Every structure is written in C-alpha cells, then in structure tokens.
C-alpha cells in the first residue's frame, strides 16, 4: 500500500463487467484526493489487496 503519512484513506471498487476501475481516496488537510487505478476484473481479487506501482505522472526523485 502507498505511504499516506498516517492520513485516513479508502479504496472504492468501481469494477463492472469488462472494467478495471477503482479509486483510492486519501483525506488531506483541505479535503480529499482521489486517484484512479486499475484492478483485475476477476471477483477473487479485492481492491484492498492490489499493489500499486509508482504513478507515471509522478516526478522522479
């Protein structure tokens, strides 16, 4: 799971037939940040168990 520095977060499963969309929502000081990510379509995979890699938009360290 990503490091959220102790901020509350949750994942929302939006997968439907043929879809792979899930959301990760993290609380911030001024509201919330929602990030979309892909999850396998199969029902035996929980979105809470999906490991996310670095975002392609993230700046290199």
Short mmCIF file of C-alpha atoms in Angstrom, two decimals:
data_model
loop_
_atom_site.label_atom_id
_atom_site.label_comp_id
_atom_site.label_asym_id
_atom_site.label_seq_id
_atom_site.Cartn_x
_atom_site.Cartn_y
_atom_site.Cartn_z
CA UNK A 1 0.00 0.00 0.00
CA UNK A 2 1.20 3.54 -0.63
CA UNK A 3 2.51 5.58 2.29
CA UNK A 4 -0.14 8.13 3.24
CA UNK A 5 1.78 9.58 6.20
CA UNK A 6 -0.95 8.48 8.58
CA UNK A 7 -3.78 10.16 6.63
CA UNK A 8 -7.07 8.27 6.51
CA UNK A 9 -7.71 6.61 3.16
CA UNK A 10 -10.06 4.15 1.50
CA UNK A 11 -10.47 2.30 -1.78
CA UNK A 12 -13.68 2.19 -3.79
CA UNK A 13 -14.33 -0.70 -6.17
CA UNK A 14 -15.95 0.58 -9.39
CA UNK A 15 -15.25 -2.51 -11.49
CA UNK A 16 -18.06 -3.73 -13.71
CA UNK A 17 -18.17 -6.29 -16.48
CA UNK A 18 -15.19 -5.51 -18.68
CA UNK A 19 -13.99 -2.66 -16.44
CA UNK A 20 -10.95 -2.35 -14.23
CA UNK A 21 -11.53 0.99 -12.48
CA UNK A 22 -11.02 1.50 -8.76
CA UNK A 23 -10.44 4.69 -6.74
CA UNK A 24 -8.14 5.38 -3.84
CA UNK A 25 -9.34 8.33 -1.74
CA UNK A 26 -7.00 9.97 0.77
CA UNK A 27 -8.02 12.67 3.25
CA UNK A 28 -5.97 15.84 3.19
CA UNK A 29 -5.99 19.00 5.26
CA UNK A 30 -8.20 20.81 2.76
CA UNK A 31 -10.46 17.96 1.57
CA UNK A 32 -9.71 14.71 -0.22
CA UNK A 33 -7.61 13.45 -3.10
CA UNK A 34 -8.98 10.72 -5.39
CA UNK A 35 -6.66 8.68 -7.62
CA UNK A 36 -7.93 6.20 -10.18
CA UNK A 37 -6.09 2.92 -10.69
CA UNK A 38 -6.66 -0.36 -12.48
CA UNK A 39 -7.56 -3.61 -10.75
CA UNK A 40 -8.09 -7.07 -12.24
CA UNK A 41 -11.67 -7.71 -13.29
CA UNK A 42 -11.91 -11.09 -11.54
CA UNK A 43 -14.07 -11.23 -8.41
CA UNK A 44 -11.49 -13.17 -6.41
CA UNK A 45 -9.19 -10.09 -6.27
CA UNK A 46 -10.02 -7.49 -3.60
CA UNK A 47 -9.11 -3.88 -4.46
CA UNK A 48 -7.63 -3.56 -0.96
CA UNK A 49 -5.07 -6.24 -1.90
CA UNK A 50 -3.98 -4.65 -5.21
CA UNK A 51 -0.42 -3.34 -5.12
CA UNK A 52 0.02 -0.07 -6.94
CA UNK A 53 3.25 0.93 -8.65
CA UNK A 54 4.55 4.47 -8.98
CA UNK A 55 2.31 6.83 -10.89
CA UNK A 56 3.52 7.56 -14.43
CA UNK A 57 2.82 11.26 -13.67
CA UNK A 58 4.95 11.27 -10.51
CA UNK A 59 8.16 13.29 -10.69
CA UNK A 60 11.38 11.32 -10.47
CA UNK A 61 13.20 11.61 -7.14
#
